PDB file of C-alpha atoms in Angstrom:
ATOM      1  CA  UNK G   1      18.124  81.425  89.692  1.00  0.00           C
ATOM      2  CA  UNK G   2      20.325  81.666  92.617  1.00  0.00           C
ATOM      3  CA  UNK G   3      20.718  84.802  94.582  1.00  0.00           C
ATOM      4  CA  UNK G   4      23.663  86.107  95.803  1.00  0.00           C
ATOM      5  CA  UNK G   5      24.281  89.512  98.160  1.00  0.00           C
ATOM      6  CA  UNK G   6      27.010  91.976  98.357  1.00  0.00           C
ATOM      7  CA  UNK G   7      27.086  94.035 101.280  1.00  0.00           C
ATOM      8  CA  UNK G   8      27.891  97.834 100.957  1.00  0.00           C
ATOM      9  CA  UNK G   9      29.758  99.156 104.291  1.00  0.00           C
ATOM     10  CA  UNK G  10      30.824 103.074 104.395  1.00  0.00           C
ATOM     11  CA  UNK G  11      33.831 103.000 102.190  1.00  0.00           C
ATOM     12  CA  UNK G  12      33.337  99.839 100.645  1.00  0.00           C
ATOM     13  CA  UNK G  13      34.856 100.303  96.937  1.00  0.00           C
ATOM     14  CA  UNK G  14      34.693  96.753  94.960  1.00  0.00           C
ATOM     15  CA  UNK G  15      30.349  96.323  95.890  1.00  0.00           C
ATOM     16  CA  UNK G  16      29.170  97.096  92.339  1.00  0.00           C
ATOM     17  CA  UNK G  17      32.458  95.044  90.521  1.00  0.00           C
ATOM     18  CA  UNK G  18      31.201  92.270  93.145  1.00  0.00           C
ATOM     19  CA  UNK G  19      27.661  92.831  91.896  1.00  0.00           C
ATOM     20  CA  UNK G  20      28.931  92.835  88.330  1.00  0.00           C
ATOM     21  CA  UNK G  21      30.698  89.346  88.743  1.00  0.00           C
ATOM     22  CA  UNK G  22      27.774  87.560  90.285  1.00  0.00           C
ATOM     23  CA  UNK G  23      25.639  89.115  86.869  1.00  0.00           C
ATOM     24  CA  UNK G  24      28.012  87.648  84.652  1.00  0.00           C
ATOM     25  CA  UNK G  25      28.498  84.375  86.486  1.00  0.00           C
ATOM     26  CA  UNK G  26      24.486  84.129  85.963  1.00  0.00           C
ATOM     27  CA  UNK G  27      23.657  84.639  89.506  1.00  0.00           C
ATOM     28  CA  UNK G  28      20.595  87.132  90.442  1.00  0.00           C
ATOM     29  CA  UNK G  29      22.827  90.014  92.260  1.00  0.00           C
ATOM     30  CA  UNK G  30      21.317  91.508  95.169  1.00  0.00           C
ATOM     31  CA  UNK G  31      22.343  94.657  97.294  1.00  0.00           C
ATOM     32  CA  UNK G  32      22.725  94.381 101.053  1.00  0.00           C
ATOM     33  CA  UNK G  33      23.311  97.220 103.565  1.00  0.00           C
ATOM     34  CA  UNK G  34      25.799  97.311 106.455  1.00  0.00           C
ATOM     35  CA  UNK G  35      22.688  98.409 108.911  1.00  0.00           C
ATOM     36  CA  UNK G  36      20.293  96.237 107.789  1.00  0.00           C
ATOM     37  CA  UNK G  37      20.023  92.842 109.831  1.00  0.00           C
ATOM     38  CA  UNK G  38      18.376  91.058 106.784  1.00  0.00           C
ATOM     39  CA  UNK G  39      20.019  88.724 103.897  1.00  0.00           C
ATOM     40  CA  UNK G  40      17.071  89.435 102.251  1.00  0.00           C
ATOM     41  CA  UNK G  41      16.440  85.778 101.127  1.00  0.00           C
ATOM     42  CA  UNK G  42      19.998  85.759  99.261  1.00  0.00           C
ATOM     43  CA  UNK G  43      21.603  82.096  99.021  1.00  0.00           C
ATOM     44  CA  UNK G  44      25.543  83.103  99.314  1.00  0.00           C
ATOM     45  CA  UNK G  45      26.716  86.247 100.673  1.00  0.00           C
ATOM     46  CA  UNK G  46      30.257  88.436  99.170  1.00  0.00           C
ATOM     47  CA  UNK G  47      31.840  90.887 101.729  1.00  0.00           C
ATOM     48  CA  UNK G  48      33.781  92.836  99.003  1.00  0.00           C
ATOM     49  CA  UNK G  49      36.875  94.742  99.478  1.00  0.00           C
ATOM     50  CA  UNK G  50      37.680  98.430 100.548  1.00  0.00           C
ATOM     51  CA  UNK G  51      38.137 100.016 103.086  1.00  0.00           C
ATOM     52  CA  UNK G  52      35.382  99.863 105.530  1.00  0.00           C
ATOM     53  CA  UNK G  53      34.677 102.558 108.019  1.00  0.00           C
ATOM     54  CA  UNK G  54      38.147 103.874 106.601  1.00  0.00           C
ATOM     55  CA  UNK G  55      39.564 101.184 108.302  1.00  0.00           C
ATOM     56  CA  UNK G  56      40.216 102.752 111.761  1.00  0.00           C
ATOM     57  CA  UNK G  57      41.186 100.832 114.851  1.00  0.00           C
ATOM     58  CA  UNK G  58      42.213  97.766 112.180  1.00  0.00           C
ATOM     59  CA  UNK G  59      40.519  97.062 108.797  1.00  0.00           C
ATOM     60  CA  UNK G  60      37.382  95.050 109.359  1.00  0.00           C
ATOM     61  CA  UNK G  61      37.267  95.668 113.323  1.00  0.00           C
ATOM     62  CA  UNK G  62      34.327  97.912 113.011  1.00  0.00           C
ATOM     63  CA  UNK G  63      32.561  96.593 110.159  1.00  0.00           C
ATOM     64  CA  UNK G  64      32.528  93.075 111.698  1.00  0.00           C
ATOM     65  CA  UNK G  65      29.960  94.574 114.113  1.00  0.00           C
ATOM     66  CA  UNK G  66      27.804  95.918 111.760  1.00  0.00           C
ATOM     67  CA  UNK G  67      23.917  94.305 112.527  1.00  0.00           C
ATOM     68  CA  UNK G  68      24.362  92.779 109.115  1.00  0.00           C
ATOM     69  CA  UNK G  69      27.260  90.747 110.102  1.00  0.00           C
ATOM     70  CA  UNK G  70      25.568  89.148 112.877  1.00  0.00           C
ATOM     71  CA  UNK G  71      22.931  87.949 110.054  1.00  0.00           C
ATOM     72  CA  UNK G  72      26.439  86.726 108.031  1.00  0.00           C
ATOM     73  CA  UNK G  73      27.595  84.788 110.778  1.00  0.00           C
ATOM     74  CA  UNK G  74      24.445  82.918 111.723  1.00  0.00           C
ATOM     75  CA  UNK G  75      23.708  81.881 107.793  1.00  0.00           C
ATOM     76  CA  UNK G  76      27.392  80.731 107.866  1.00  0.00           C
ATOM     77  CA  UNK G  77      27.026  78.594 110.763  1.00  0.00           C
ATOM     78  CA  UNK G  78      24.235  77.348 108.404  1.00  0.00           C
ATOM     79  CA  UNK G  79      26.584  76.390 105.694  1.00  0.00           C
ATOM     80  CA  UNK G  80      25.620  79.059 103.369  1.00  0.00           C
ATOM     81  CA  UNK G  81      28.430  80.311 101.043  1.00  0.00           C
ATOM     82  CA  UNK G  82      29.934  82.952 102.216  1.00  0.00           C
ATOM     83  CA  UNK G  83      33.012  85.070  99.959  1.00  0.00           C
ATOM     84  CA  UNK G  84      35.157  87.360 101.798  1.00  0.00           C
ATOM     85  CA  UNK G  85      37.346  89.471  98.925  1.00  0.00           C
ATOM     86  CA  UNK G  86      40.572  91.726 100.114  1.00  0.00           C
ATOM     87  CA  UNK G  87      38.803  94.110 103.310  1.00  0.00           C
ATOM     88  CA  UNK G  88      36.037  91.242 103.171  1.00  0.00           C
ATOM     89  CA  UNK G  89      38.662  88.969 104.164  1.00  0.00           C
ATOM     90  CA  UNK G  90      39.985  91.128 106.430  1.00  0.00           C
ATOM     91  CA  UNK G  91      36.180  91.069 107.956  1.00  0.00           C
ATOM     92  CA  UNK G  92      35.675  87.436 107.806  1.00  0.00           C
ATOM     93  CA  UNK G  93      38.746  86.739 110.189  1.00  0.00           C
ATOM     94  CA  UNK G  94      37.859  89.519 112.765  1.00  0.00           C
ATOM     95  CA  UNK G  95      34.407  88.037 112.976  1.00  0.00           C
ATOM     96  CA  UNK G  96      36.013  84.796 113.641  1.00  0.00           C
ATOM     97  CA  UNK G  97      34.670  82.903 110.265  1.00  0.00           C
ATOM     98  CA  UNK G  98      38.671  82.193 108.886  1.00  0.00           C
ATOM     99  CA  UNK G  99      41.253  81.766 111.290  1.00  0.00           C
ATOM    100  CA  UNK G 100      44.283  84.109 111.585  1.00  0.00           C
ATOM    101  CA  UNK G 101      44.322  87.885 111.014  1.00  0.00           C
ATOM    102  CA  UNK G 102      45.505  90.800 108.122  1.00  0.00           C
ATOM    103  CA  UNK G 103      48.007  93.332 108.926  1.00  0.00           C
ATOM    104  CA  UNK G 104      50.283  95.619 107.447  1.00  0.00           C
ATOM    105  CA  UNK G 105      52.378  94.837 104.189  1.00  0.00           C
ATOM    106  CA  UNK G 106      56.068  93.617 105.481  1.00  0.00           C
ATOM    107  CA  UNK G 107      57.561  96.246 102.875  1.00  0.00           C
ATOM    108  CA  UNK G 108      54.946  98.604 104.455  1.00  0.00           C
ATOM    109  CA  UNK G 109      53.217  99.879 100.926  1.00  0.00           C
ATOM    110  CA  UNK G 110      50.472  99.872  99.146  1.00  0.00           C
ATOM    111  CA  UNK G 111      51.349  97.140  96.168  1.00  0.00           C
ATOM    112  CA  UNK G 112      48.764  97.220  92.836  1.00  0.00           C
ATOM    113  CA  UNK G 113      49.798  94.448  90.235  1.00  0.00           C
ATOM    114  CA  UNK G 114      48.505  91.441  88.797  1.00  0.00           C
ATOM    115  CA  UNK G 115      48.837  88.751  90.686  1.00  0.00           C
ATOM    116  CA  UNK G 116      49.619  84.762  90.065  1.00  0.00           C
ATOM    117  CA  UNK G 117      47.660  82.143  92.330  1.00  0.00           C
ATOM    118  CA  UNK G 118      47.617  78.514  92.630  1.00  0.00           C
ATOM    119  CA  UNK G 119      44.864  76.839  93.916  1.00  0.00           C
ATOM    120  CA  UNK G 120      45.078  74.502  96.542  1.00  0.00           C
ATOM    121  CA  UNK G 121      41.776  73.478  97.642  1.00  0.00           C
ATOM    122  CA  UNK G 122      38.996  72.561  95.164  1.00  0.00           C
ATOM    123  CA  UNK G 123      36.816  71.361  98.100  1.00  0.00           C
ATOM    124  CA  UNK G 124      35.515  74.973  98.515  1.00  0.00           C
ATOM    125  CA  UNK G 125      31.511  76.546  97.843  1.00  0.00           C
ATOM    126  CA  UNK G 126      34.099  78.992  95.752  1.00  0.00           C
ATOM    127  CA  UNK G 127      36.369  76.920  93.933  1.00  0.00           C
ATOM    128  CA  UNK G 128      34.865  73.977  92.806  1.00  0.00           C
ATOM    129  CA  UNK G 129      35.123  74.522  89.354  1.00  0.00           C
ATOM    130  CA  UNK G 130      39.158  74.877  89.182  1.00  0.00           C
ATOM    131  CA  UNK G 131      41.458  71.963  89.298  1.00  0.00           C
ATOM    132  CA  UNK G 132      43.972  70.783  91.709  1.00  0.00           C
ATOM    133  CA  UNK G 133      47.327  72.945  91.787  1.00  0.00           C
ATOM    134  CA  UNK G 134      46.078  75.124  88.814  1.00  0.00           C
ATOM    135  CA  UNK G 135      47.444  78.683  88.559  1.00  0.00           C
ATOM    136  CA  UNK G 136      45.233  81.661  87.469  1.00  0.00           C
ATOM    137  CA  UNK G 137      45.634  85.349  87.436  1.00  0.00           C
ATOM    138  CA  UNK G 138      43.968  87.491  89.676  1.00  0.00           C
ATOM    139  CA  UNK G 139      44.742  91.632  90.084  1.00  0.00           C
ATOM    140  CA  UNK G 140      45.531  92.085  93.930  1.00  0.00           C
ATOM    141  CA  UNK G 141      45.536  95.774  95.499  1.00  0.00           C
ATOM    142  CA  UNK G 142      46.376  96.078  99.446  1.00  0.00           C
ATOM    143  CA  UNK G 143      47.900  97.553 102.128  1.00  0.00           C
ATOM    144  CA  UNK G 144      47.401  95.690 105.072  1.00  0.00           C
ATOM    145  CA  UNK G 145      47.407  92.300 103.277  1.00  0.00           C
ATOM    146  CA  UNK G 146      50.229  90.155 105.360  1.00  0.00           C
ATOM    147  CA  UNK G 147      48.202  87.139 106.914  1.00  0.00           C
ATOM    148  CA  UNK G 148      49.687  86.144 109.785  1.00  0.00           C
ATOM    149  CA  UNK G 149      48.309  82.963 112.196  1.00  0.00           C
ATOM    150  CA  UNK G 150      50.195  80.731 115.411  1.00  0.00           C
ATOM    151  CA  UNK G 151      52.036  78.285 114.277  1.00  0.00           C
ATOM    152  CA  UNK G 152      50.001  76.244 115.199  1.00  0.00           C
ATOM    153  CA  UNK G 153      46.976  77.407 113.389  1.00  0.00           C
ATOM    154  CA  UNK G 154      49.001  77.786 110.513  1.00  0.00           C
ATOM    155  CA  UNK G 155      50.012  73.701 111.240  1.00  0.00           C
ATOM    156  CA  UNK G 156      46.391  73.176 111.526  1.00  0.00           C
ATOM    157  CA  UNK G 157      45.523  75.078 108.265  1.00  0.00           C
ATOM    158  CA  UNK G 158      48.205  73.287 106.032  1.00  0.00           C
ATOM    159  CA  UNK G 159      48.009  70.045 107.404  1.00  0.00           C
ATOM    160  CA  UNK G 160      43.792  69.801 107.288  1.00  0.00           C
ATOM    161  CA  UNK G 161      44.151  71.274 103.702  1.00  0.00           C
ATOM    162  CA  UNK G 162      42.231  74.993 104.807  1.00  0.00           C
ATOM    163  CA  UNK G 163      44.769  77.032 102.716  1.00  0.00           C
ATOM    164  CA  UNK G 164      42.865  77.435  99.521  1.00  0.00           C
ATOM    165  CA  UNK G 165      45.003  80.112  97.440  1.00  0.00           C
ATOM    166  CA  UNK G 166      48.806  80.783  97.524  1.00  0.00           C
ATOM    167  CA  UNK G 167      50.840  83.446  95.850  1.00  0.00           C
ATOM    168  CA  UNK G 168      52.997  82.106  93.217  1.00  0.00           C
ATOM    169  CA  UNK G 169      56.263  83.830  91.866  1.00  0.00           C
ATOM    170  CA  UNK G 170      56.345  86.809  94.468  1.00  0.00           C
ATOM    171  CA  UNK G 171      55.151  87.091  97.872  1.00  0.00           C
ATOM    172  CA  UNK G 172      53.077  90.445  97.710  1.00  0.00           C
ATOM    173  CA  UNK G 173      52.594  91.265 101.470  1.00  0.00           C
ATOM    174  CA  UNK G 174      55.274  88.735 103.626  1.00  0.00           C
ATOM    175  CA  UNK G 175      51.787  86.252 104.417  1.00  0.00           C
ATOM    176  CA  UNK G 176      53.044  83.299 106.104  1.00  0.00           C
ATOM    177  CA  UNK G 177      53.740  80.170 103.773  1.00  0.00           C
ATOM    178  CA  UNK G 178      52.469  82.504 100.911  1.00  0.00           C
ATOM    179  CA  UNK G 179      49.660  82.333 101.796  1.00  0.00           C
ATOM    180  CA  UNK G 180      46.877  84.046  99.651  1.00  0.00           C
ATOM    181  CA  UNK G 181      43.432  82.393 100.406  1.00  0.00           C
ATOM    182  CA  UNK G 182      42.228  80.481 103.155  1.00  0.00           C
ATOM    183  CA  UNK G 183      38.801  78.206 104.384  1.00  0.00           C
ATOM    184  CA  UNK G 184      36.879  77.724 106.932  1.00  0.00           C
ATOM    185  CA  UNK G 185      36.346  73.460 107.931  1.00  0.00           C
ATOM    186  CA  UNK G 186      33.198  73.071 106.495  1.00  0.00           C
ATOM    187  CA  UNK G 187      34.606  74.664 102.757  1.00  0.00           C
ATOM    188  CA  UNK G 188      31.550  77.124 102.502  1.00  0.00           C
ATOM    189  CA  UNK G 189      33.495  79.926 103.552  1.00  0.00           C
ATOM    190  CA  UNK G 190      36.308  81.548 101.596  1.00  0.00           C
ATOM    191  CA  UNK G 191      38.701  84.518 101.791  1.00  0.00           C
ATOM    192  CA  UNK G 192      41.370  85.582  99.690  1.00  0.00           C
ATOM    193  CA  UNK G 193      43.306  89.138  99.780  1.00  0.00           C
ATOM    194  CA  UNK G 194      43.413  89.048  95.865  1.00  0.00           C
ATOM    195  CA  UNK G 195      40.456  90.339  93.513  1.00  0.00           C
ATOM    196  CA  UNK G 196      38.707  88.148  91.439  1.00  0.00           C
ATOM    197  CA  UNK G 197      36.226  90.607  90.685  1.00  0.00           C
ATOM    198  CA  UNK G 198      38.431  92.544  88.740  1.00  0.00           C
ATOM    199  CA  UNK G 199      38.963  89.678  86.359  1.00  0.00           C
ATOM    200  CA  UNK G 200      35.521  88.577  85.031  1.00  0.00           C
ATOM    201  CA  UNK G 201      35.320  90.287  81.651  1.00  0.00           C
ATOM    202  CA  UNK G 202      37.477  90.044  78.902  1.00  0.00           C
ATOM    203  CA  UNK G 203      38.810  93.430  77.546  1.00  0.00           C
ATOM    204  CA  UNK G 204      38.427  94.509  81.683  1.00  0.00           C
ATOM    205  CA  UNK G 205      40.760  91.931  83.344  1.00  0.00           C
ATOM    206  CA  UNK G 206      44.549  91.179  83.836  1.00  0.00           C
ATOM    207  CA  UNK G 207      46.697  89.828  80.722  1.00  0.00           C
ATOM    208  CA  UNK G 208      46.294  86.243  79.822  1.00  0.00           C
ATOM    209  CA  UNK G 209      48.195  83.811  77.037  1.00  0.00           C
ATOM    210  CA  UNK G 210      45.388  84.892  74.599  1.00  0.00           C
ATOM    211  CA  UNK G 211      45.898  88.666  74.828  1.00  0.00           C
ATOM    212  CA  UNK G 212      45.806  91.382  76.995  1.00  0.00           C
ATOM    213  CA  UNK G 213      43.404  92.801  79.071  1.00  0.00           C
ATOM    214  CA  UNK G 214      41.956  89.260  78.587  1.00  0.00           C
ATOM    215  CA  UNK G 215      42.059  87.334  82.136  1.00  0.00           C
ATOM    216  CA  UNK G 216      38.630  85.852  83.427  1.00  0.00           C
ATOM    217  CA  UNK G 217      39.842  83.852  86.323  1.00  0.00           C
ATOM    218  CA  UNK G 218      38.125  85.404  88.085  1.00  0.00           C
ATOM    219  CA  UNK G 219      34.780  84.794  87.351  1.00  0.00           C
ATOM    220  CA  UNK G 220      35.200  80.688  88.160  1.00  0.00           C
ATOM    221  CA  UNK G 221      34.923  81.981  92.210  1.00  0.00           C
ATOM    222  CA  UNK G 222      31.167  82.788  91.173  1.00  0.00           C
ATOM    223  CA  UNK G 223      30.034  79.825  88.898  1.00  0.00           C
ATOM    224  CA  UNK G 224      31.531  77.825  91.183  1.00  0.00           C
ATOM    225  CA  UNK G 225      29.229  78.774  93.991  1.00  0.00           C
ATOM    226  CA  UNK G 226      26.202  79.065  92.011  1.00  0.00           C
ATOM    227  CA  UNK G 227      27.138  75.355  90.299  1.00  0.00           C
ATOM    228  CA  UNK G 228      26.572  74.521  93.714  1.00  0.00           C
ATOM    229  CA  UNK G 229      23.976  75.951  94.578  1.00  0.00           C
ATOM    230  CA  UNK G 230      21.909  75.262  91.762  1.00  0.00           C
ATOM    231  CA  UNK G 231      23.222  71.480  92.349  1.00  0.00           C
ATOM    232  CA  UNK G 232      21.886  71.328  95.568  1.00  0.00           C
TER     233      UNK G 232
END
Protein backbone atom coordinates (compact mmCIF):
# COMPACT_ATOMS: atom_id res chain seq x y z
CA UNK A 1 0.00 0.00 0.00
CA UNK A 2 1.43 3.29 -0.79
CA UNK A 3 2.27 5.79 1.84
CA UNK A 4 1.66 9.18 1.71
CA UNK A 5 2.68 12.16 4.47
CA UNK A 6 1.05 15.30 5.50
CA UNK A 7 3.09 17.64 7.28
CA UNK A 8 1.63 19.54 10.35
CA UNK A 9 3.34 23.19 10.68
CA UNK A 10 2.10 25.55 13.74
CA UNK A 11 -1.18 26.70 12.40
CA UNK A 12 -1.61 24.33 9.80
CA UNK A 13 -5.60 23.77 9.62
CA UNK A 14 -6.47 21.28 6.52
CA UNK A 15 -3.55 18.25 8.01
CA UNK A 16 -6.21 15.81 9.27
CA UNK A 17 -8.88 16.63 6.03
CA UNK A 18 -5.45 15.96 4.03
CA UNK A 19 -4.98 12.80 6.09
CA UNK A 20 -8.64 11.95 5.60
CA UNK A 21 -8.38 12.20 1.69
CA UNK A 22 -5.31 10.06 1.32
CA UNK A 23 -7.56 7.26 3.71
CA UNK A 24 -10.27 7.38 1.39
CA UNK A 25 -8.23 7.45 -1.80
CA UNK A 26 -6.75 4.01 -0.27
CA UNK A 27 -3.43 5.38 0.49
CA UNK A 28 -1.72 4.46 4.05
CA UNK A 29 -1.81 8.20 5.65
CA UNK A 30 1.08 9.10 7.60
CA UNK A 31 1.76 12.18 9.96
CA UNK A 32 4.86 14.30 9.48
CA UNK A 33 6.14 17.12 11.75
CA UNK A 34 7.44 20.55 10.70
CA UNK A 35 10.77 19.84 13.00
CA UNK A 36 11.39 16.60 12.10
CA UNK A 37 13.98 16.15 9.13
CA UNK A 38 12.52 12.64 8.29
CA UNK A 39 9.76 11.53 5.52
CA UNK A 40 9.58 8.69 7.47
CA UNK A 41 9.68 6.23 4.47
CA UNK A 42 6.42 8.00 2.93
CA UNK A 43 6.23 7.72 -1.06
CA UNK A 44 4.42 11.29 -1.87
CA UNK A 45 4.38 14.08 0.43
CA UNK A 46 0.97 16.87 0.89
CA UNK A 47 1.91 20.33 2.37
CA UNK A 48 -1.75 21.16 3.33
CA UNK A 49 -3.20 24.51 3.69
CA UNK A 50 -3.43 27.08 6.64
CA UNK A 51 -1.81 29.34 7.83
CA UNK A 52 1.62 28.42 8.85
CA UNK A 53 3.51 30.18 11.54
CA UNK A 54 0.39 32.62 11.25
CA UNK A 55 1.75 33.56 8.18
CA UNK A 56 4.09 36.44 9.25
CA UNK A 57 6.69 38.04 7.05
CA UNK A 58 4.56 36.29 3.89
CA UNK A 59 2.60 32.98 4.04
CA UNK A 60 4.98 30.09 3.59
CA UNK A 61 8.30 32.28 4.13
CA UNK A 62 8.94 30.71 7.43
CA UNK A 63 7.60 27.38 7.06
CA UNK A 64 9.67 26.81 3.88
CA UNK A 65 12.63 26.65 6.30
CA UNK A 66 11.34 24.29 8.49
CA UNK A 67 14.16 21.08 8.71
CA UNK A 68 11.35 19.09 7.20
CA UNK A 69 11.26 21.05 4.10
CA UNK A 70 14.78 20.57 3.35
CA UNK A 71 13.84 16.64 3.46
CA UNK A 72 10.72 17.83 0.86
CA UNK A 73 12.94 19.39 -1.43
CA UNK A 74 15.62 16.74 -1.76
CA UNK A 75 12.82 13.77 -2.31
CA UNK A 76 11.39 16.20 -4.95
CA UNK A 77 14.50 16.59 -6.76
CA UNK A 78 14.05 12.76 -6.63
CA UNK A 79 10.82 12.81 -8.47
CA UNK A 80 8.72 11.89 -5.61
CA UNK A 81 5.14 13.33 -5.66
CA UNK A 82 4.89 16.10 -3.96
CA UNK A 83 1.06 18.11 -3.35
CA UNK A 84 1.15 21.58 -2.25
CA UNK A 85 -2.78 22.59 -1.25
CA UNK A 86 -3.75 26.54 -0.64
CA UNK A 87 -0.68 27.72 2.22
CA UNK A 88 1.10 24.43 0.84
CA UNK A 89 1.20 26.10 -2.36
CA UNK A 90 2.07 29.10 -1.03
CA UNK A 91 5.17 26.94 0.55
CA UNK A 92 6.05 25.09 -2.50
CA UNK A 93 6.80 28.41 -4.50
CA UNK A 94 8.84 30.11 -1.66
CA UNK A 95 10.95 27.00 -1.50
CA UNK A 96 11.45 27.34 -5.12
CA UNK A 97 9.58 23.86 -6.19
CA UNK A 98 6.67 25.95 -8.54
CA UNK A 99 7.62 29.01 -10.09
CA UNK A 100 5.96 32.39 -9.30
CA UNK A 101 4.65 33.56 -5.91
CA UNK A 102 1.00 34.09 -3.75
CA UNK A 103 -0.01 37.39 -2.57
CA UNK A 104 -2.83 39.25 -1.47
CA UNK A 105 -6.44 38.89 -3.03
CA UNK A 106 -6.81 41.93 -5.76
CA UNK A 107 -10.30 42.74 -4.00
CA UNK A 108 -8.21 42.44 -0.76
CA UNK A 109 -10.70 39.78 1.19
CA UNK A 110 -10.94 36.75 2.41
CA UNK A 111 -13.33 34.86 -0.38
CA UNK A 112 -14.99 31.19 0.86
CA UNK A 113 -17.12 29.59 -2.04
CA UNK A 114 -17.12 26.72 -4.16
CA UNK A 115 -15.08 26.92 -6.76
CA UNK A 116 -15.14 25.69 -10.68
CA UNK A 117 -11.73 24.35 -12.23
CA UNK A 118 -10.69 23.09 -15.48
CA UNK A 119 -7.94 20.99 -15.81
CA UNK A 120 -5.30 21.62 -18.05
CA UNK A 121 -2.59 19.26 -17.56
CA UNK A 122 -3.22 15.49 -17.14
CA UNK A 123 0.57 14.87 -17.32
CA UNK A 124 0.78 15.46 -13.51
CA UNK A 125 1.75 12.63 -10.34
CA UNK A 126 -1.78 14.48 -9.23
CA UNK A 127 -3.96 14.50 -12.05
CA UNK A 128 -3.61 11.64 -14.03
CA UNK A 129 -6.80 10.28 -13.60
CA UNK A 130 -8.92 13.43 -15.02
CA UNK A 131 -9.28 14.15 -18.65
CA UNK A 132 -8.14 16.87 -20.84
CA UNK A 133 -10.10 20.31 -20.36
CA UNK A 134 -12.53 18.66 -17.80
CA UNK A 135 -14.14 20.93 -15.19
CA UNK A 136 -14.66 19.80 -11.53
CA UNK A 137 -15.66 21.49 -8.38
CA UNK A 138 -13.40 22.18 -5.76
CA UNK A 139 -14.29 24.56 -2.38
CA UNK A 140 -11.46 27.31 -2.37
CA UNK A 141 -10.89 29.52 0.92
CA UNK A 142 -7.96 32.31 0.77
CA UNK A 143 -6.68 35.42 1.39
CA UNK A 144 -3.53 35.84 -0.12
CA UNK A 145 -4.36 33.64 -3.15
CA UNK A 146 -3.45 36.06 -6.34
CA UNK A 147 -0.53 34.15 -8.20
CA UNK A 148 1.45 36.39 -9.79
CA UNK A 149 4.83 35.36 -12.09
CA UNK A 150 7.18 37.61 -14.97
CA UNK A 151 5.86 37.52 -17.96
CA UNK A 152 8.03 35.65 -18.93
CA UNK A 153 7.65 32.84 -16.54
CA UNK A 154 4.16 33.06 -17.03
CA UNK A 155 5.17 32.66 -21.16
CA UNK A 156 7.22 29.82 -20.06
CA UNK A 157 4.43 28.20 -17.92
CA UNK A 158 1.63 28.44 -20.66
CA UNK A 159 3.58 27.76 -23.52
CA UNK A 160 5.51 24.36 -21.90
CA UNK A 161 1.96 23.36 -20.67
CA UNK A 162 3.02 23.86 -16.51
CA UNK A 163 -0.39 25.51 -15.74
CA UNK A 164 -2.32 22.56 -14.50
CA UNK A 165 -5.67 24.16 -12.98
CA UNK A 166 -7.53 27.38 -14.03
CA UNK A 167 -10.48 29.10 -12.49
CA UNK A 168 -13.46 28.89 -14.59
CA UNK A 169 -16.52 31.37 -14.43
CA UNK A 170 -14.95 33.90 -11.83
CA UNK A 171 -11.53 34.84 -11.11
CA UNK A 172 -11.40 34.43 -7.19
CA UNK A 173 -8.12 36.30 -6.30
CA UNK A 174 -7.00 38.51 -9.78
CA UNK A 175 -4.16 35.29 -10.51
CA UNK A 176 -2.68 36.00 -13.75
CA UNK A 177 -4.35 34.15 -16.83
CA UNK A 178 -6.70 32.59 -14.13
CA UNK A 179 -4.59 30.82 -13.08
CA UNK A 180 -5.48 28.23 -10.29
CA UNK A 181 -2.87 25.34 -10.30
CA UNK A 182 0.45 25.10 -11.54
CA UNK A 183 3.59 22.23 -12.12
CA UNK A 184 6.78 21.87 -11.76
CA UNK A 185 8.78 20.35 -15.38
CA UNK A 186 9.11 17.05 -14.34
CA UNK A 187 4.91 16.82 -13.46
CA UNK A 188 5.60 15.27 -9.91
CA UNK A 189 5.00 18.37 -8.25
CA UNK A 190 1.66 20.15 -7.98
CA UNK A 191 0.08 23.22 -6.35
CA UNK A 192 -3.19 24.60 -6.52
CA UNK A 193 -4.77 27.48 -4.15
CA UNK A 194 -8.16 25.52 -4.22
CA UNK A 195 -9.07 22.53 -1.73
CA UNK A 196 -9.56 19.29 -2.91
CA UNK A 197 -9.57 17.93 0.39
CA UNK A 198 -12.68 19.36 1.21
CA UNK A 199 -14.36 17.46 -1.56
CA UNK A 200 -13.66 13.71 -1.04
CA UNK A 201 -16.82 12.47 0.64
CA UNK A 202 -20.14 12.62 -0.47
CA UNK A 203 -22.64 14.24 2.02
CA UNK A 204 -19.14 16.48 3.09
CA UNK A 205 -18.27 18.15 -0.27
CA UNK A 206 -19.46 21.03 -2.60
CA UNK A 207 -22.86 20.57 -4.70
CA UNK A 208 -22.68 18.43 -7.74
CA UNK A 209 -25.45 17.54 -10.71
CA UNK A 210 -26.46 14.54 -8.48
CA UNK A 211 -27.29 16.48 -5.30
CA UNK A 212 -25.96 18.56 -2.85
CA UNK A 213 -23.36 18.32 -0.56
CA UNK A 214 -22.35 15.61 -3.12
CA UNK A 215 -18.94 16.78 -4.95
CA UNK A 216 -15.92 14.24 -4.82
CA UNK A 217 -13.58 15.90 -7.19
CA UNK A 218 -11.59 16.07 -5.08
CA UNK A 219 -10.52 12.89 -4.16
CA UNK A 220 -9.16 12.07 -8.06
CA UNK A 221 -5.83 14.43 -6.84
CA UNK A 222 -5.13 11.31 -4.46
CA UNK A 223 -5.93 8.14 -6.60
CA UNK A 224 -4.25 9.71 -9.09
CA UNK A 225 -0.96 9.74 -7.28
CA UNK A 226 -1.30 6.51 -5.67
CA UNK A 227 -2.43 4.94 -9.39
CA UNK A 228 0.94 5.94 -9.95
CA UNK A 229 2.60 4.93 -7.55
CA UNK A 230 1.30 1.63 -7.23
CA UNK A 231 1.98 1.50 -11.21
CA UNK A 232 5.40 2.07 -10.82
Amino acid sequence: MARIGVITFPGTLDDVDALRAVRLAGAEPVSLWHKDADLRGVDAVVVPGGFSYGDYLRCGAIARFAPVMDEVIEAAGKGMPVLGICNGFQILAEAHLLPGALIRNDHQRFLCREQRLRVESVSTAWTGLFEQGEEITVPLKNGEGNFIASPEDVERLEGEGHVVFRYVGLNPNGSVNDIAGVRNARGNVVGLMPHPEHAVEPGFGPDSPTGPRTGTDGLRLFQSAISMLVGA
